[in-house]
Coordinates of C-alpha atoms in Angstrom, one line a residue:
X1 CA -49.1 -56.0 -31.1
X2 CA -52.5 -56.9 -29.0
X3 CA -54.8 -53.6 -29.8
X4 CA -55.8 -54.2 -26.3
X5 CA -52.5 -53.4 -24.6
X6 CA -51.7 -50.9 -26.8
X7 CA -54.9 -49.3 -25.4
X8 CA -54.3 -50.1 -21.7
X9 CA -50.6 -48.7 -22.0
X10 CA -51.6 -45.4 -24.0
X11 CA -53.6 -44.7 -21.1
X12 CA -51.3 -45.3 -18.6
X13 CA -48.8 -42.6 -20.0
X14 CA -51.9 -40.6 -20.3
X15 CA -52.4 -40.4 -16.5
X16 CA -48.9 -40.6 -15.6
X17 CA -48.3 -37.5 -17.5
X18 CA -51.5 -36.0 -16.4
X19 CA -50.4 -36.1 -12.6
X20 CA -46.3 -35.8 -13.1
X21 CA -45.1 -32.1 -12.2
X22 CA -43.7 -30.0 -15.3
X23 CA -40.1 -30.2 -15.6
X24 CA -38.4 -27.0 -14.1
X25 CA -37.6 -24.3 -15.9
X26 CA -34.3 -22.1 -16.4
X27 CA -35.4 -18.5 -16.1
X28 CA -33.1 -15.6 -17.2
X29 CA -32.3 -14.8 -13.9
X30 CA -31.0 -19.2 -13.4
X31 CA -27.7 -18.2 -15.9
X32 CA -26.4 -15.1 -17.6
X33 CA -25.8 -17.3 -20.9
X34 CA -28.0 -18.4 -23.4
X35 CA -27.1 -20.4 -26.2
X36 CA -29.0 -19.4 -28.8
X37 CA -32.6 -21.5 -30.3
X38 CA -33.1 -22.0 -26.4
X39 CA -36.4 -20.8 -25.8
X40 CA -37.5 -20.4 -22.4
X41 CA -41.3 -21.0 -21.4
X42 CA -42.6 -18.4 -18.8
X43 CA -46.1 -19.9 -18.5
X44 CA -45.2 -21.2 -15.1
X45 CA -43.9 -18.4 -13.8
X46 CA -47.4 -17.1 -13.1
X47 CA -48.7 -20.2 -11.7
X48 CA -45.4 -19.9 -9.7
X49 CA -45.9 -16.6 -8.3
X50 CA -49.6 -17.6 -7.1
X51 CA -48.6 -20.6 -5.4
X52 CA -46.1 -18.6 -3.3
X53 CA -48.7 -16.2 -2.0
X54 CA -48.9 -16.0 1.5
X55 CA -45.5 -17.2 1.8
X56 CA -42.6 -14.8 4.2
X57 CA -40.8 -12.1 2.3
X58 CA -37.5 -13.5 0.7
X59 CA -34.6 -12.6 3.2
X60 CA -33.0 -10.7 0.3
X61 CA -34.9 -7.5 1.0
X62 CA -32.8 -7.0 4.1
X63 CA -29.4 -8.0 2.6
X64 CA -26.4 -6.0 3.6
X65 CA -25.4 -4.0 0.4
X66 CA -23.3 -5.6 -2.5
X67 CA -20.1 -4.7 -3.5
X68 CA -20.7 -2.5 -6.7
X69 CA -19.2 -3.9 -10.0
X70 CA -16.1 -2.3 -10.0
X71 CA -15.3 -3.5 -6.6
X72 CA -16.0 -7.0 -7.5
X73 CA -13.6 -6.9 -10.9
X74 CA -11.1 -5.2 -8.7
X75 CA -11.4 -8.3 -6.3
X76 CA -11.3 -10.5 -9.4
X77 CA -8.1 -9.3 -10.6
X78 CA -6.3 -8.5 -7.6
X79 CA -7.3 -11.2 -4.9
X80 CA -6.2 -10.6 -1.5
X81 CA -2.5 -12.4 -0.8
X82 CA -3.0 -16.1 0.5
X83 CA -2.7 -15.8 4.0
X84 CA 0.2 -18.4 5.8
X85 CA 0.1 -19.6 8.8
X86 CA 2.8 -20.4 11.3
X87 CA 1.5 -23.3 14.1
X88 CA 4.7 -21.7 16.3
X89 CA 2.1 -19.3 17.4
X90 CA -1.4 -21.3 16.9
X91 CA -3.5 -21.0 20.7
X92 CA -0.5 -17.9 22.0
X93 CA -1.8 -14.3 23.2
X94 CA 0.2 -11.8 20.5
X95 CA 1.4 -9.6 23.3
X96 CA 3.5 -12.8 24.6
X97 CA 5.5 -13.2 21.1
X98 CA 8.7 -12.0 21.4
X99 CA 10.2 -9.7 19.0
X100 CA 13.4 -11.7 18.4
X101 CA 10.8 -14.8 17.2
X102 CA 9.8 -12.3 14.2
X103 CA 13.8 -11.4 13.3
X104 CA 16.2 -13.5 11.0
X105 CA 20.1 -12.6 10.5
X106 CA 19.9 -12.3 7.3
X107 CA 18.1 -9.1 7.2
X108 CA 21.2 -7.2 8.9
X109 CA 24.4 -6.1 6.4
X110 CA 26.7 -4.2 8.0
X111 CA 28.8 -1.2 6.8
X112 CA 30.8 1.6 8.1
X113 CA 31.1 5.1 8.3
X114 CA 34.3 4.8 5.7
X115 CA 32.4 2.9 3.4
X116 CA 31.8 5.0 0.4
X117 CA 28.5 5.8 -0.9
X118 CA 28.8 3.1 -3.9
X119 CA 29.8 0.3 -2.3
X120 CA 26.7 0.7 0.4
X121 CA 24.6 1.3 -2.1
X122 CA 25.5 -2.2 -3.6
X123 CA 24.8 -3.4 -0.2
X124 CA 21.6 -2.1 -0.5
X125 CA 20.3 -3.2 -3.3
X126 CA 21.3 -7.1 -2.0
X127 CA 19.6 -6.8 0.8
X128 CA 16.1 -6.9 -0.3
X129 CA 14.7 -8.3 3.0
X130 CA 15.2 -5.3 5.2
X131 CA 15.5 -2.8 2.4
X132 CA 18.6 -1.2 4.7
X133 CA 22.3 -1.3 5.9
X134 CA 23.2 -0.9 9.1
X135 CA 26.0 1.7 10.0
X136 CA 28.9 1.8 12.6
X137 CA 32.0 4.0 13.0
X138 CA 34.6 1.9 11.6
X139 CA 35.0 -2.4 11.4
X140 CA 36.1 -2.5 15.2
X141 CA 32.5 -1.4 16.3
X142 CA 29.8 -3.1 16.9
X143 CA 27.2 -0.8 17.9
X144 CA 25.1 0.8 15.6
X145 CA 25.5 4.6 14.9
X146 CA 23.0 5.1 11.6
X147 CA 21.6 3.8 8.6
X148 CA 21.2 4.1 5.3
X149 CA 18.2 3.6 3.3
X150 CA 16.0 4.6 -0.1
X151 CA 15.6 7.3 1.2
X152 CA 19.1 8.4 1.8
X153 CA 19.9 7.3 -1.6
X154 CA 17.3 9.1 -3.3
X155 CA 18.8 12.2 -1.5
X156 CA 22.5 11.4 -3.1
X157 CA 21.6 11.3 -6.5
X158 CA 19.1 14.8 -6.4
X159 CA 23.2 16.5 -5.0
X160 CA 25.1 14.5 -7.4
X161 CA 23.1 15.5 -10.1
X162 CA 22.6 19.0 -8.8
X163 CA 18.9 19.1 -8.6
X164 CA 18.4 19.0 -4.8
X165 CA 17.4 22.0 -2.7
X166 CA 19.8 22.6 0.0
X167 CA 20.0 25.2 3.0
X168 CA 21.8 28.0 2.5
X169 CA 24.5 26.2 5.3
X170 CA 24.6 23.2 3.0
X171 CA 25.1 24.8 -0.5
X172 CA 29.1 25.0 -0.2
X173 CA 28.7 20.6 0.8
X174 CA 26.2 20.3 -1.6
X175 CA 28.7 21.8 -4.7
X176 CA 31.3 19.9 -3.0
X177 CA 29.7 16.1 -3.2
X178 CA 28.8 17.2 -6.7
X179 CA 31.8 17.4 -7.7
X180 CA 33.8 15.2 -6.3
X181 CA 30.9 12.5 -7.7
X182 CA 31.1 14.4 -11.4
X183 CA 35.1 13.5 -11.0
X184 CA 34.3 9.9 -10.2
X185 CA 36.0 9.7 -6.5
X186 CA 35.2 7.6 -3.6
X187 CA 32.7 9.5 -1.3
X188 CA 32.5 8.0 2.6
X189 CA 29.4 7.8 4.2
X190 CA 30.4 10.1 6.4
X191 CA 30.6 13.3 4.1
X192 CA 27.0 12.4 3.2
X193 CA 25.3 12.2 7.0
X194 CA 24.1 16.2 7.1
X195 CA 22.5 15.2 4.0
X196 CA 20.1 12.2 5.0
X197 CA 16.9 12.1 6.8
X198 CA 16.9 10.0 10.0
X199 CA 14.4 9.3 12.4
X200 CA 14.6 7.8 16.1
X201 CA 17.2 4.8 15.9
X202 CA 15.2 2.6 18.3
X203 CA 16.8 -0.6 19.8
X204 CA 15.0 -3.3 20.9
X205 CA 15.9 -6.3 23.0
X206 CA 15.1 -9.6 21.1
X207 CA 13.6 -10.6 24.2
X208 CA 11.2 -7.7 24.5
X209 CA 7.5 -8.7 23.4
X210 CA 5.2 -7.6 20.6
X211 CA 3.6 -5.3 22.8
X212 CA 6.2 -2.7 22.8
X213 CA 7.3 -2.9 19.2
X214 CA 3.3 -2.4 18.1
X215 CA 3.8 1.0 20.3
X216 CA 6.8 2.0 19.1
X217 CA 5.7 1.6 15.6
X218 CA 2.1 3.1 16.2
X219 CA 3.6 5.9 16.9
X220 CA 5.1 6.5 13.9
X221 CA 8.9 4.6 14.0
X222 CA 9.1 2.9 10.7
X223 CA 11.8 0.0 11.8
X224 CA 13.5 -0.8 14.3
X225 CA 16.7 -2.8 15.3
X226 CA 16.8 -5.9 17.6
X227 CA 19.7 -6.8 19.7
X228 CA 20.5 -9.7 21.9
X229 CA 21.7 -10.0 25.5
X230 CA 25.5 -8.9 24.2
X231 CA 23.9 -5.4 22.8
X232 CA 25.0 -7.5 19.2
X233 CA 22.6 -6.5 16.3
X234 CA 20.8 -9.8 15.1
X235 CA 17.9 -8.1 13.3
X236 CA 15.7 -5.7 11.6
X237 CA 12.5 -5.4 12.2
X238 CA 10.3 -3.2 10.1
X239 CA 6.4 -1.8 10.3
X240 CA 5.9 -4.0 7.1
X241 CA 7.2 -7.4 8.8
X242 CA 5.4 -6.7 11.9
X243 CA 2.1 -6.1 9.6
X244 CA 2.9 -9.5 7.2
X245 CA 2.8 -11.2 10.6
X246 CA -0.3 -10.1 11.9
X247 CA -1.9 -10.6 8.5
X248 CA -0.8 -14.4 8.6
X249 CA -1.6 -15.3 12.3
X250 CA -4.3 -12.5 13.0
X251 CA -6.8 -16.1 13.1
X252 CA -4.8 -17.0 15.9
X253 CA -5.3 -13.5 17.7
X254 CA -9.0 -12.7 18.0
X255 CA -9.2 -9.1 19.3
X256 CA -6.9 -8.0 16.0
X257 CA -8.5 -10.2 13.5
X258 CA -11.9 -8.6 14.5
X259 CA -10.9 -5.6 13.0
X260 CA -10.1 -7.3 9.5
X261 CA -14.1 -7.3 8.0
X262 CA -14.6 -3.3 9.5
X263 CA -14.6 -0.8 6.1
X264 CA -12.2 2.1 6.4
X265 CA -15.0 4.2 7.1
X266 CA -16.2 2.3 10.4
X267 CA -12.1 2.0 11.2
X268 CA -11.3 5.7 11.5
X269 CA -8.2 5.3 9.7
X270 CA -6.7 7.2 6.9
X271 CA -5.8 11.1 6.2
X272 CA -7.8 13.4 3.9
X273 CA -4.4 15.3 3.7
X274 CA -2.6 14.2 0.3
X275 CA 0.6 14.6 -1.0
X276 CA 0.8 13.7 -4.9
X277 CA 2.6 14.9 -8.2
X278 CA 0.9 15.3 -11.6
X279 CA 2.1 12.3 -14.6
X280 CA 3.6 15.3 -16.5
X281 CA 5.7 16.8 -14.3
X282 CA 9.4 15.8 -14.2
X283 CA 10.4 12.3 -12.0
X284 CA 13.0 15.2 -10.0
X285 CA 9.7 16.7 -8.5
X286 CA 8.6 14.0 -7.2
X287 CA 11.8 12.8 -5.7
X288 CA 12.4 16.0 -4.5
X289 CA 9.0 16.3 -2.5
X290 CA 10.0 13.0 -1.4
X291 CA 12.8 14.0 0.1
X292 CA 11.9 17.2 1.6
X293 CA 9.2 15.8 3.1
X294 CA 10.2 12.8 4.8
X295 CA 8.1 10.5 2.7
X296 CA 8.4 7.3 1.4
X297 CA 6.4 7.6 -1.7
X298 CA 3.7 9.8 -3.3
X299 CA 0.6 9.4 -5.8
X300 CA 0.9 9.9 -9.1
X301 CA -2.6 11.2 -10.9
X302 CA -3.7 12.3 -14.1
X303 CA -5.4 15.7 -15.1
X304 CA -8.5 14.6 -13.2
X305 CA -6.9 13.3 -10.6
X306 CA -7.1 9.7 -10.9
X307 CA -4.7 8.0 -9.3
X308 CA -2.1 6.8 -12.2
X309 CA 0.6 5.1 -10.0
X310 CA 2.7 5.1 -7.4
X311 CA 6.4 6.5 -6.9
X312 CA 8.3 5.6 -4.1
X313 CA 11.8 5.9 -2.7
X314 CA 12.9 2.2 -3.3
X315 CA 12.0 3.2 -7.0
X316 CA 15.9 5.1 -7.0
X317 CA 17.1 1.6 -7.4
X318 CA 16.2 2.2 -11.2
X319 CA 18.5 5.1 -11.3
X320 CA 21.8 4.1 -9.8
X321 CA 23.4 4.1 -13.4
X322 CA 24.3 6.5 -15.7
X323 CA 22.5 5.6 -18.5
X324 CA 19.2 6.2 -16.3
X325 CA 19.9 9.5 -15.4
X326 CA 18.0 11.2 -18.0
X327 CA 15.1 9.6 -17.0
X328 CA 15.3 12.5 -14.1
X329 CA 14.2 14.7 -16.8
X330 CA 11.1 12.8 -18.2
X331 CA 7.4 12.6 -16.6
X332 CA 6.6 10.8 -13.6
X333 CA 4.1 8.8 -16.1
X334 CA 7.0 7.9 -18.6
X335 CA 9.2 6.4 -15.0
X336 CA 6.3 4.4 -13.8
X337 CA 5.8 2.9 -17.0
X338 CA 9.8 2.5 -17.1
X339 CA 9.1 0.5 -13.7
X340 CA 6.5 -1.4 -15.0
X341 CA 8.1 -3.1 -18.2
X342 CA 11.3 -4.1 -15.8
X343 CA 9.1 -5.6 -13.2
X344 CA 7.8 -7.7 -16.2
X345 CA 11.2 -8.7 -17.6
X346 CA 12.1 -9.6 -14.0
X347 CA 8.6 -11.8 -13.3
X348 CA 8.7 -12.8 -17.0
X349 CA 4.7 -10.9 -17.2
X350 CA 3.2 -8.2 -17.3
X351 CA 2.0 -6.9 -14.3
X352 CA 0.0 -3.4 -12.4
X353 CA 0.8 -3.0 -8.9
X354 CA -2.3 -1.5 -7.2
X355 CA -2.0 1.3 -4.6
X356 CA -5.2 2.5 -4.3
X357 CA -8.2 1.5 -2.2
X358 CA -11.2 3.0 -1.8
X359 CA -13.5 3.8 1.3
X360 CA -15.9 0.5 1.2
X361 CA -12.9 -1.2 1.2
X362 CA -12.7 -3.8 4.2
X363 CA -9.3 -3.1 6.7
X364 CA -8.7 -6.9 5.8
X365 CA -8.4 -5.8 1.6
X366 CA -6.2 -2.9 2.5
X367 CA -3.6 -4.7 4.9
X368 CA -3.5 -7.6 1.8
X369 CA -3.2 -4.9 -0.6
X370 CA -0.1 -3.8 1.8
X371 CA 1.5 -6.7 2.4
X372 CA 1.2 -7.9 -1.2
X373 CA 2.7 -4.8 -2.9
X374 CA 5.1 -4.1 0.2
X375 CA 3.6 -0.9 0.3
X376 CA 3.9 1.9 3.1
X377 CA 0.8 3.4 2.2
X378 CA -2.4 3.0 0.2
X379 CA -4.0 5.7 -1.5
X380 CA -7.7 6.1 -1.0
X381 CA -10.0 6.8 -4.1
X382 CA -13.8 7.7 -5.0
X383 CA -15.9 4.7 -5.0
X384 CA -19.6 4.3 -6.5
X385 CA -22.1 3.5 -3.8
X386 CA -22.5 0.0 -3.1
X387 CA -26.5 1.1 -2.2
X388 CA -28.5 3.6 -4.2
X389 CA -29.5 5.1 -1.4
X390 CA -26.2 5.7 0.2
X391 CA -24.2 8.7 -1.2
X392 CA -21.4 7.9 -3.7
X393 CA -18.6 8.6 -1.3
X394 CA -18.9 9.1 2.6
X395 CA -18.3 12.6 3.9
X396 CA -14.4 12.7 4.3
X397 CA -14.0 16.3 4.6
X398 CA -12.3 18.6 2.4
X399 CA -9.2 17.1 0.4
X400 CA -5.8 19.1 0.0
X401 CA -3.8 18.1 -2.8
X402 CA -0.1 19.4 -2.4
X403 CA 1.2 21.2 -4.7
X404 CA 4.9 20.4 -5.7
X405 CA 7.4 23.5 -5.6
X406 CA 7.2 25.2 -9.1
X407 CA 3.3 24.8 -8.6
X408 CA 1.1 27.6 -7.6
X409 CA -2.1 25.5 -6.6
X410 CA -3.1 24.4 -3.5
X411 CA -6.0 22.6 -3.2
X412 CA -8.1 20.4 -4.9
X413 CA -11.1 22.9 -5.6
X414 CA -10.6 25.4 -8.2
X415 CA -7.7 23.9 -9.6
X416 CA -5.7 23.3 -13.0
X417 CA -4.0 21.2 -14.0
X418 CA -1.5 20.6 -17.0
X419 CA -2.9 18.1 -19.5
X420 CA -1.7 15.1 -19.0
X421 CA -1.6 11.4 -20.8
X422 CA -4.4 9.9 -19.6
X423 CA -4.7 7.1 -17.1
X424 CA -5.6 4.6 -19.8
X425 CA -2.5 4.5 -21.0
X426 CA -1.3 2.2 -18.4
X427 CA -2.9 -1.4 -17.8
X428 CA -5.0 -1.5 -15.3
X429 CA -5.1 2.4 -14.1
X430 CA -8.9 2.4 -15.7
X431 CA -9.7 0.5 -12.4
X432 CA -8.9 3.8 -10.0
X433 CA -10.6 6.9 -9.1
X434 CA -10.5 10.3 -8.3
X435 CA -7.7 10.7 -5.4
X436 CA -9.5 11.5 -1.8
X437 CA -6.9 10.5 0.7
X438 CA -4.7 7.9 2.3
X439 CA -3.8 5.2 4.7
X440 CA -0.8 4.0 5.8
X441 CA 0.8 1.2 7.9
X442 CA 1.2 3.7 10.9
X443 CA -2.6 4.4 10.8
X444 CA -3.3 0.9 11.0
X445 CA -0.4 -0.8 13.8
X446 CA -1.9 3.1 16.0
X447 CA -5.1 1.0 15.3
X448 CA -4.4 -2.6 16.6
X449 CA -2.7 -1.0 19.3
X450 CA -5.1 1.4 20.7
X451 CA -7.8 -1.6 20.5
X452 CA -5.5 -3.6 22.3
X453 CA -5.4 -1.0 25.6
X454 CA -1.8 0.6 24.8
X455 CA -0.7 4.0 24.5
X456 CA 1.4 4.9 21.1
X457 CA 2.5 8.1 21.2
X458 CA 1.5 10.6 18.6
X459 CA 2.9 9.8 14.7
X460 CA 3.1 13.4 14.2
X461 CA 6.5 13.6 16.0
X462 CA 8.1 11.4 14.1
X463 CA 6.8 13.1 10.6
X464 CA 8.1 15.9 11.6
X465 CA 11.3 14.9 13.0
X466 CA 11.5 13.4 9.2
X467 CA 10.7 16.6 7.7
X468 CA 13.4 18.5 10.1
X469 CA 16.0 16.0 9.4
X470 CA 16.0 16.8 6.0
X471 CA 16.7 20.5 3.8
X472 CA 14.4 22.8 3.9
X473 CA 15.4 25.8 1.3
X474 CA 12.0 25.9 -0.1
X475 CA 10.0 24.9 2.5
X476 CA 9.1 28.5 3.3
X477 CA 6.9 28.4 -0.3
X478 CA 5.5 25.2 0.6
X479 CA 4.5 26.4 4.4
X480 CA 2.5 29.5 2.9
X481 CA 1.1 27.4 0.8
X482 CA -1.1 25.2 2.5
X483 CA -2.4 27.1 5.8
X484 CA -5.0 24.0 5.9
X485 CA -2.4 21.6 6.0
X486 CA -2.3 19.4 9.4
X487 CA -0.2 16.4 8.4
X488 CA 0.7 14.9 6.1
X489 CA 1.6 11.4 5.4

């Protein structure tokens, strides 16, 4: 090689390297994994800092505060449900949707008032659409006279087993349906009727628009049925349906999907007034609270009052057998985790419904939470600050935890509880918090209806109606129990 050009090209890289900026460097903030031998030089970060002098503050120092850690794994390992869209109501105002466009046949199974108690609880259980049978007097009828539900079965089986709590005018039809069901004969619907909660049986025309059904719901109806221009039945619609629709085409309504990125907080929805059961006490307390209260389903929490799970009257489903009836007599832990391993038989893996929210959580998170886990309610629990400077949990007001009838506590402070299994022993349950209140699909339809300029009346009627509806032998203990009880959910 010429010694010449050797020299002439040495110098080139010389000055090439001289004037060519250093190659960027990875800083530990670029990637939360090193592989190890890497070593990173910071020499440049100084040289780097100097040469941004002068320049404006980085628009991070007026973010919006992050979602804390736990908030993002719970995001991680329970995304929101996909949301579908129907183009049969792309560009059209909510309030012009009829409620027959929402309804399908197949969510109405008909029995009668003869029907006995077994064979309408099969009916039941096939109709998992509508989650109900509808009831006339006899096959020559078409109009509707009742219904019978979850929670009507879950009443049954606390008298056939002899563990509900009847009036003193019911005992005598109490022992009665006991024994006749211990005997093993055919019990009509009929004989059962002074024994089942009912709300408003609300008709609708199918031709009637979304406007009135929101009301009717808002204020506290649960379902409703839909009936053509004959006065035939040709649907069901439920709080839940009416809710799965407005989560799919809220993009095509503006003034409700506007409400989807508000927090809970900012919403003004939810109760601090809580109804729950402790993991130890026996699944017949919480079926009986259940059922004397009207509800659909209550929290289950641990000895710190962590929310554990969820019981709710569709669970009775699990106990229409014999050879489940002893499971009446174990925890409310021990059920859920019954629940649990035949949910994952049926899906073929494991899985953790999640019932609980918490008060950062966006309206849009809690109606996905509700419409994935077909859920009446959500249960709201402590969260950790997503600022350091904001407190760990808003200022909700005092919470009231109910006690269930053989307890003597009534409220959260000062309380004892029975020790418990922990929450850990159930997957996923080391994701909750400390129980603080609730929300439930009423609170939310009251919301989009309000926002929208109608008038729902108040839900408190129809809780109470509920609670009427049903036996009331030991509400007197409950009553002087919890004088700072408004409502509850």
């Amino acid at each position: 090689m010429d010694p010449n050009s050797a020299h002439l090209r040495a110098g080139k890289e010389s000055k090439e390297k001289s004037i060519s900026p250093p190659p960027p460097h990875r800083t530990s903030s670029s990637s939360s994994i090193h592989k190890s031998g890497h070593v990173i030089n910071h020499s440049h970060r100084s040289s780097f800092a100097e040469n941004m002098r002068g320049m404006p503050p980085s628009p991070r120092n007026h973010r919006h505060p992050s979602f804390t850690q736990a908030a993002i794994q719970e995001l991680l390992n329970h995304p929101p449900a996909p949301r579908h869209h129907n183009p049969q109501f792309a560009g059209r105002d909510w309030r012009d949707i009829a409620v027959g466009e929402l309804i399908s046949k197949d969510d109405v199974s008909w029995v009668d008032m003869n029907t006995s108690v077994q064979d309408a609880t099969m009916a039941l259980l096939k109709n998992t659409s509508s989650n109900v049978v509808v009831v006339r007097e006899n096959t020559a009828s078409s109009a509707p006279v009742s219904t019978f539900d979850y929670n009507d079965l879950n009443a049954y089986i606390l008298v056939v087993v002899g563990l509900a709590h009847p009036s003193e005018d019911l005992v005598e039809l109490y022992d009665t349906l006991a024994k006749k069901a211990q005997a093993r004969m055919s019990i009509p619907l009929r004989d059962i009727q002074p024994i089942c909660r009912k709300e408003s049986l609300v008709v609708l025309q199918g031709d009637e628009d979304l406007a009135k059904a929101i009301e009717v719901f808002g204020s506290g109806v649960h379902r409703v049925l839909v009936a053509n221009q004959n006065a035939e039945i040709v649907g069901v619609l439920s709080q839940l349906k009416l809710m799965e629709f407005f989560w799919n085409e809220g993009v095509n309504f503006r003034n409700i999907d506007d409400l989807y990125p508000r927090l809970l907080t900012d919403a003004g929805v939810g109760s601090q007034q809580i109804i729950a059961v402790n993991a130890d006490s026996p699944l017949t307390e919480a079926l009986n609270l259940m059922s004397q209260e009207g509800l659909s389903s209550v929290a289950v929490v641990d000895n710190s009052l962590n929310v554990v799970g969820n019981i709710s009257t569709t669970d009775a489903k699990h106990l229409t057998n014999a050879a489940s009836l002893p499971l009446l007599q174990d925890s409310c832990l021990h059920f859920i985790s019954v629940i649990l391993t035949e949910q994952g038989v049926e899906k073929g893996k494991d899985s953790f419904p999640v019932f609980y929210v918490n008060p950062y959580s966006t309206l849009a998170h809690t109606v996905a939470k509700l419409v994935a886990t077909r859920s009446h309610r959500m249960w709201i629990v402590e969260s950790a600050s997503p600022s350091p400077s904001t407190p760990g949990t808003p200022s909700l007001g005092p919470t009231v935890l109910v006690p269930t009838p053989s307890s003597s506590q009534t409220s959260l402070t000062g309380s004892h509880f029975p020790s418990v299994p922990p929450a850990s022993t159930l997957p996923g349950s080391h994701l909750s918090g400390r129980l603080i209140g609730v929300v439930t699909l009423t609170d939310i339809l009251n919301l989009f209806a309000k926002s929208t300029g109608l008038n729902p009346a108040d839900p408190s009627e129809q809780r109470a109606r509920r609670r009427r509806s049903s036996s009331s032998s030991i509400r007197p203990s409950l009553e002087s129990s919890r004088a700072s009880i408004d409502i509850r959910r």
